[in-house]
Amino acid sequence: MNEFIIDFGADELERNTPVEVLQMLGGVNASNAGDNLERGFFSVFGKATSLFPGSLGEGMRVVMVILVIAALCAVASSLMDGDSLKVAQLAGVLAIAAVAVIGMNSVLAAGREALGQMNVYSKALLPTLAAASAASGKPASAIFRQAGTALASDMLMTMYDRLLYPLLYIYAALVTFSAALPNDMTTRLAGFVKWIVGGLLTISLVLFTAYLTIGGAVSGSADAASIKTAKAALGGAVPVVGGIIADASETLLSGAAVIKNTIGVFGLFAVLGVVIGPIVAIAARVLCFKLGAALAGTLGGEGIAKYIDKLAGLYSMMLGLVSASAFLLIISIVMTVLAGG
């Protein structure tokens, strides 16, 4: 079995897997992943649980500094009026922006790095799976399915990386400018950028799942109770795209029985290993900034509270991008494996 896997490029697949992901999996590789499902999933889950306290603590430290600034602004606002009040508001927003950007850059960079790693990894993973699927007796369907799915997912992940991710920086700049110097134009532009990101992300996933459905890839054999549970969990957990991913959960669950007997399970663990760190960090920031916005509102700084809430929205969009990219690659794994029957 090991020789069969290596013949289809699993050794190259492991070479393309980030070292930290291989270390996280603790010995689970392409030749033994099918026999180590629980070990692999517990490794990913353990990584998430170990990262979350630190990510939450880092987010809370940033938010606490922001709340101190918000409190000082509230005190200053109560003592000032007219132009002095506007200066205090401007100073407060700029101070918050300086604090928020320090942490934002590292989180944005981690998310973008994960996108790049998934894009590169897909070029090694999907051809390997297609070769193994073709050897099962359906080479034409395997190659066709792999080529179409790989092309579609690669194009979408490239769009996320080169178009949508830069728009997040533009959105951050616009909401900061709007909070510092309230202006209807910048507020509307920020809303438009957010609409563009959410709209393109949603449309891309709808078209991707439509392509799979038209191609006959979507199976209806998953357990109904499992589907209901998965949809309920995914629908509310992932901002922007949770509902779409939930609707496609039947496809993922239907392919689980096939994936567990192939090197696809190693690809699944590798994808989860790449995204788990950024997803945990971003989710923690969303939670912290939502809490920070609520607390800032109680201090009387409504403008600053709205600004913090918009920064939370920025992290939510980032979480949607990374989650959507992981979804594209995972469902590509499922479809490529299912192509081989």
Coordinates of C-alpha atoms in Angstrom, one line a residue:
M1 CA 0.0 0.0 0.0
N2 CA 2.8 2.4 0.9
E3 CA 4.6 1.8 -2.5
F4 CA 1.3 2.4 -4.3
I5 CA 0.9 5.7 -2.6
I6 CA 4.5 6.8 -3.2
D7 CA 4.1 5.9 -6.9
F8 CA 1.4 8.5 -7.2
G9 CA 3.4 11.3 -5.8
A10 CA 2.5 11.2 -2.1
D11 CA 6.2 11.7 -1.3
E12 CA 6.1 15.0 -3.2
L13 CA 2.9 15.8 -1.4
E14 CA 4.6 15.5 1.9
R15 CA 7.5 17.6 0.7
N16 CA 5.1 20.4 -0.2
T17 CA 3.4 20.2 3.2
P18 CA 4.6 23.0 5.6
V19 CA 7.0 21.6 8.2
E20 CA 5.0 23.0 11.1
V21 CA 1.9 21.1 9.8
L22 CA 3.9 17.8 9.7
Q23 CA 5.1 18.4 13.2
M24 CA 1.5 19.1 14.4
L25 CA 0.3 15.9 12.9
G26 CA 2.9 14.0 14.9
G27 CA 3.8 11.1 12.5
V28 CA 0.5 11.0 10.5
N29 CA 1.6 11.0 6.8
A30 CA 0.3 10.0 3.4
S31 CA 1.0 6.4 3.9
N32 CA -0.7 5.9 7.2
A33 CA -3.3 8.7 7.4
G34 CA -6.2 6.4 6.6
D35 CA -5.4 4.3 9.7
N36 CA -4.9 7.3 12.0
L37 CA -8.1 9.3 11.5
E38 CA -8.6 9.9 15.3
R39 CA -5.0 10.8 15.8
G40 CA -5.1 13.3 13.0
F41 CA -8.3 15.0 14.0
F42 CA -7.2 15.1 17.7
S43 CA -3.9 16.7 16.6
V44 CA -5.8 19.4 14.7
F45 CA -8.3 19.9 17.6
G46 CA -5.4 20.0 20.1
K47 CA -3.6 22.6 18.1
A48 CA -6.8 24.8 18.0
T49 CA -7.4 24.5 21.7
S50 CA -3.7 25.3 22.5
L51 CA -3.7 28.4 20.3
F52 CA -7.1 29.8 21.3
P53 CA -6.1 31.0 24.9
G54 CA -3.0 32.8 23.6
S55 CA -5.0 34.4 20.6
L56 CA -7.8 35.4 23.0
G57 CA -5.3 36.9 25.4
E58 CA -3.5 38.9 22.7
G59 CA -6.8 40.2 21.4
M60 CA -8.0 41.2 24.8
R61 CA -4.8 43.1 25.5
V62 CA -5.3 45.1 22.4
V63 CA -9.0 45.7 23.2
M64 CA -8.1 46.8 26.8
V65 CA -5.7 49.4 25.5
I66 CA -8.4 50.5 23.1
L67 CA -11.0 50.8 25.9
V68 CA -8.6 52.9 28.0
I69 CA -8.3 55.3 25.0
A70 CA -12.1 55.2 24.6
A71 CA -12.5 56.1 28.3
L72 CA -10.1 59.0 28.0
C73 CA -11.9 60.2 25.0
A74 CA -15.2 60.0 26.8
V75 CA -13.8 62.1 29.7
A76 CA -12.3 64.6 27.3
S77 CA -15.6 64.9 25.4
S78 CA -17.4 65.7 28.6
L79 CA -15.1 68.6 29.2
M80 CA -14.9 70.0 25.7
D81 CA -17.2 71.3 23.0
G82 CA -17.0 72.7 19.5
D83 CA -13.7 72.3 17.6
S84 CA -12.0 70.9 20.7
L85 CA -14.4 68.0 20.8
K86 CA -13.6 67.2 17.2
V87 CA -9.9 67.2 18.0
A88 CA -10.4 64.8 20.9
Q89 CA -12.5 62.5 18.7
L90 CA -9.8 62.6 15.9
A91 CA -7.0 61.9 18.5
G92 CA -8.9 59.0 20.0
V93 CA -9.6 57.3 16.6
L94 CA -6.0 57.8 15.4
A95 CA -4.7 56.3 18.7
I96 CA -7.1 53.3 18.4
A97 CA -6.1 52.9 14.8
A98 CA -2.4 52.8 15.7
V99 CA -3.0 50.2 18.4
A100 CA -5.3 48.1 16.2
V101 CA -3.1 48.1 13.2
I102 CA -0.2 46.7 15.2
G103 CA -2.1 43.5 15.8
M104 CA -4.1 43.6 12.6
N105 CA -1.0 43.4 10.4
S106 CA 0.2 40.2 11.9
V107 CA -3.3 38.6 11.7
L108 CA -3.9 39.8 8.2
A109 CA -0.4 38.5 7.2
A110 CA -1.1 35.1 8.7
G111 CA -4.4 34.8 6.9
R112 CA -2.8 35.8 3.6
E113 CA 0.1 33.4 4.1
A114 CA -2.5 30.6 4.7
L115 CA -4.2 31.5 1.4
G116 CA -0.9 31.3 -0.4
Q117 CA 0.1 28.0 1.1
M118 CA -3.3 26.4 0.2
N119 CA -3.0 27.7 -3.4
V120 CA 0.5 26.2 -3.7
Y121 CA -0.5 23.0 -1.9
S122 CA -3.5 22.4 -4.1
K123 CA -1.2 22.1 -7.2
A124 CA 0.6 19.1 -5.6
L125 CA -2.4 17.6 -3.8
L126 CA -5.1 17.4 -6.5
P127 CA -3.0 15.9 -9.3
T128 CA -1.8 13.2 -6.8
L129 CA -5.4 12.4 -5.9
A130 CA -6.4 12.4 -9.5
A131 CA -3.7 9.9 -10.3
A132 CA -4.8 7.6 -7.5
S133 CA -8.5 7.9 -8.6
A134 CA -7.6 7.2 -12.2
A135 CA -5.8 4.0 -11.1
S136 CA -9.1 2.8 -9.6
G137 CA -10.5 2.2 -13.0
K138 CA -12.1 5.5 -14.1
P139 CA -9.2 7.5 -15.5
A140 CA -11.2 9.8 -17.8
S141 CA -13.7 10.9 -15.2
A142 CA -10.9 11.4 -12.6
I143 CA -8.7 13.5 -14.9
F144 CA -11.7 15.6 -16.1
R145 CA -13.1 16.1 -12.6
Q146 CA -9.6 16.9 -11.2
A147 CA -8.8 19.4 -14.0
G148 CA -12.1 21.2 -13.8
T149 CA -12.2 21.3 -10.0
A150 CA -8.6 22.3 -9.7
L151 CA -8.9 25.1 -12.2
A152 CA -12.0 26.5 -10.6
S153 CA -10.6 26.4 -7.0
D154 CA -7.3 27.8 -8.2
M155 CA -8.9 30.7 -9.9
L156 CA -11.1 31.5 -7.0
M157 CA -8.3 31.3 -4.4
T158 CA -6.1 33.5 -6.6
M159 CA -8.9 36.0 -6.8
Y160 CA -9.3 36.0 -3.0
D161 CA -5.5 36.5 -2.5
R162 CA -4.9 39.2 -5.2
L163 CA -8.2 41.1 -5.2
L164 CA -10.3 40.6 -2.1
Y165 CA -7.5 40.6 0.5
P166 CA -6.1 44.0 -0.6
L167 CA -9.7 45.3 -0.4
L168 CA -9.6 44.5 3.3
Y169 CA -6.8 47.1 3.8
I170 CA -8.7 49.6 1.8
Y171 CA -11.8 49.0 4.0
A172 CA -9.7 49.4 7.1
A173 CA -8.4 52.7 5.9
L174 CA -11.8 54.0 4.9
V175 CA -13.5 53.1 8.2
T176 CA -10.6 54.7 10.1
F177 CA -10.9 57.9 8.0
S178 CA -14.7 57.9 8.4
A179 CA -14.4 57.6 12.2
A180 CA -11.7 60.2 12.5
L181 CA -13.3 62.7 10.2
P182 CA -17.0 61.8 9.7
N183 CA -17.9 62.0 6.1
D184 CA -20.8 60.5 4.2
M185 CA -18.6 59.7 1.1
T186 CA -16.0 57.7 3.0
T187 CA -18.8 55.9 5.0
R188 CA -20.5 54.9 1.7
L189 CA -17.3 53.9 0.1
A190 CA -16.5 51.7 3.1
G191 CA -19.9 50.1 2.8
F192 CA -19.4 49.6 -0.9
V193 CA -16.0 47.8 -0.4
K194 CA -17.6 45.6 2.2
W195 CA -20.4 44.8 -0.2
I196 CA -18.0 44.0 -2.9
V197 CA -16.0 41.6 -0.7
G198 CA -19.1 39.9 0.6
G199 CA -20.8 39.8 -2.8
L200 CA -17.8 38.3 -4.7
L201 CA -17.1 35.8 -2.0
T202 CA -20.8 34.7 -2.0
I203 CA -21.1 34.6 -5.8
S204 CA -17.9 32.6 -6.2
L205 CA -19.0 29.9 -3.8
V206 CA -22.4 29.7 -5.3
L207 CA -21.0 29.3 -8.8
F208 CA -18.4 26.7 -7.5
T209 CA -21.1 24.6 -5.8
A210 CA -23.3 25.0 -8.9
Y211 CA -20.5 23.7 -11.1
L212 CA -20.2 20.7 -8.9
T213 CA -23.9 20.1 -8.9
I214 CA -24.2 20.4 -12.7
G215 CA -21.3 18.0 -13.1
G216 CA -23.1 15.4 -11.0
A217 CA -20.6 15.6 -8.2
V218 CA -23.0 16.3 -5.4
S219 CA -24.1 13.1 -3.7
G220 CA -27.2 12.6 -1.6
S221 CA -26.1 9.6 0.4
A222 CA -25.0 11.3 3.6
D223 CA -26.9 10.7 6.8
A224 CA -29.7 13.1 7.2
A225 CA -29.1 13.7 10.9
S226 CA -25.4 14.4 10.3
I227 CA -26.3 16.9 7.5
K228 CA -28.8 18.7 9.7
T229 CA -26.2 19.0 12.5
A230 CA -23.4 20.1 10.1
K231 CA -25.6 22.8 8.5
A232 CA -26.7 24.1 11.9
A233 CA -23.1 24.4 13.1
L234 CA -21.6 25.8 9.9
G235 CA -24.5 28.2 9.1
G236 CA -23.9 30.4 12.1
A237 CA -20.3 29.8 12.7
V238 CA -18.6 31.3 9.6
P239 CA -19.3 35.0 8.8
V240 CA -20.4 35.9 5.3
V241 CA -20.2 32.4 3.8
G242 CA -21.5 30.1 6.6
G243 CA -24.8 29.4 4.9
I244 CA -23.3 28.5 1.6
I245 CA -20.8 26.1 3.2
A246 CA -23.6 24.6 5.3
D247 CA -25.6 24.0 2.1
A248 CA -22.7 22.0 0.7
S249 CA -22.1 20.0 3.9
E250 CA -24.0 17.1 2.4
T251 CA -21.3 16.8 -0.3
L252 CA -18.5 16.7 2.3
L253 CA -20.2 14.2 4.5
S254 CA -21.1 12.0 1.5
G255 CA -17.4 11.8 0.5
A256 CA -16.1 11.1 4.0
A257 CA -16.5 7.3 3.6
V258 CA -14.4 7.4 0.4
I259 CA -11.7 9.8 1.7
K260 CA -10.9 7.8 4.8
N261 CA -9.5 5.0 2.6
T262 CA -7.3 7.2 0.5
I263 CA -4.4 9.7 0.8
G264 CA -7.2 12.3 0.6
V265 CA -7.4 12.2 4.4
F266 CA -3.8 13.3 4.6
G267 CA -4.6 16.2 2.3
L268 CA -7.6 17.1 4.5
F269 CA -5.4 17.1 7.6
A270 CA -2.8 19.2 5.8
V271 CA -5.4 21.8 4.8
L272 CA -6.8 22.0 8.3
G273 CA -3.3 22.3 9.7
V274 CA -2.5 25.3 7.4
V275 CA -5.7 27.2 8.3
I276 CA -6.3 26.3 11.9
G277 CA -3.9 28.9 13.3
P278 CA -5.2 31.9 11.3
I279 CA -8.8 30.9 11.8
V280 CA -8.3 30.6 15.6
A281 CA -6.5 34.0 15.7
I282 CA -9.1 35.8 13.5
A283 CA -12.0 34.3 15.4
A284 CA -10.5 35.4 18.7
R285 CA -10.2 38.9 17.3
V286 CA -13.8 39.0 16.1
L287 CA -14.9 38.0 19.6
C288 CA -12.6 40.5 21.4
F289 CA -13.6 43.4 19.2
K290 CA -17.3 42.7 19.4
L291 CA -17.0 42.7 23.2
G292 CA -14.8 45.8 23.0
A293 CA -17.4 47.6 20.9
A294 CA -20.1 46.8 23.4
L295 CA -18.0 48.0 26.3
A296 CA -17.0 51.2 24.5
G297 CA -20.6 52.0 23.9
T298 CA -21.3 51.9 27.7
L299 CA -18.5 54.5 28.1
G300 CA -20.4 57.0 26.1
G301 CA -18.2 57.0 23.0
E302 CA -20.7 56.0 20.4
G303 CA -18.5 57.0 17.5
I304 CA -15.6 55.0 18.8
A305 CA -17.8 52.1 19.6
K306 CA -19.0 52.0 16.0
Y307 CA -15.4 52.2 14.8
I308 CA -14.4 49.2 16.9
D309 CA -17.5 47.3 15.6
K310 CA -16.4 48.0 12.0
L311 CA -13.0 46.6 12.8
A312 CA -14.7 43.5 14.1
G313 CA -16.5 43.4 10.8
L314 CA -13.1 43.6 9.0
Y315 CA -11.9 40.5 10.9
S316 CA -15.2 38.7 10.1
M317 CA -14.6 39.3 6.4
M318 CA -11.1 38.0 6.8
L319 CA -12.4 34.9 8.5
G320 CA -14.8 34.4 5.7
L321 CA -12.0 34.6 3.1
V322 CA -9.8 32.0 4.9
S323 CA -12.7 29.7 5.6
A324 CA -14.0 29.9 2.0
S325 CA -10.5 29.0 0.7
A326 CA -10.3 26.0 3.0
F327 CA -13.7 25.0 1.9
L328 CA -12.7 25.2 -1.8
L329 CA -9.7 23.0 -1.3
I330 CA -11.4 20.5 1.0
I331 CA -14.4 20.0 -1.3
S332 CA -12.0 19.7 -4.2
I333 CA -10.3 16.8 -2.4
V334 CA -13.8 15.2 -1.9
M335 CA -14.7 15.6 -5.6
T336 CA -11.4 14.4 -6.9
V337 CA -11.6 11.2 -4.8
L338 CA -15.3 10.6 -5.7
A339 CA -14.4 10.8 -9.4
G340 CA -12.6 7.5 -9.0
G341 CA -15.7 5.9 -7.6

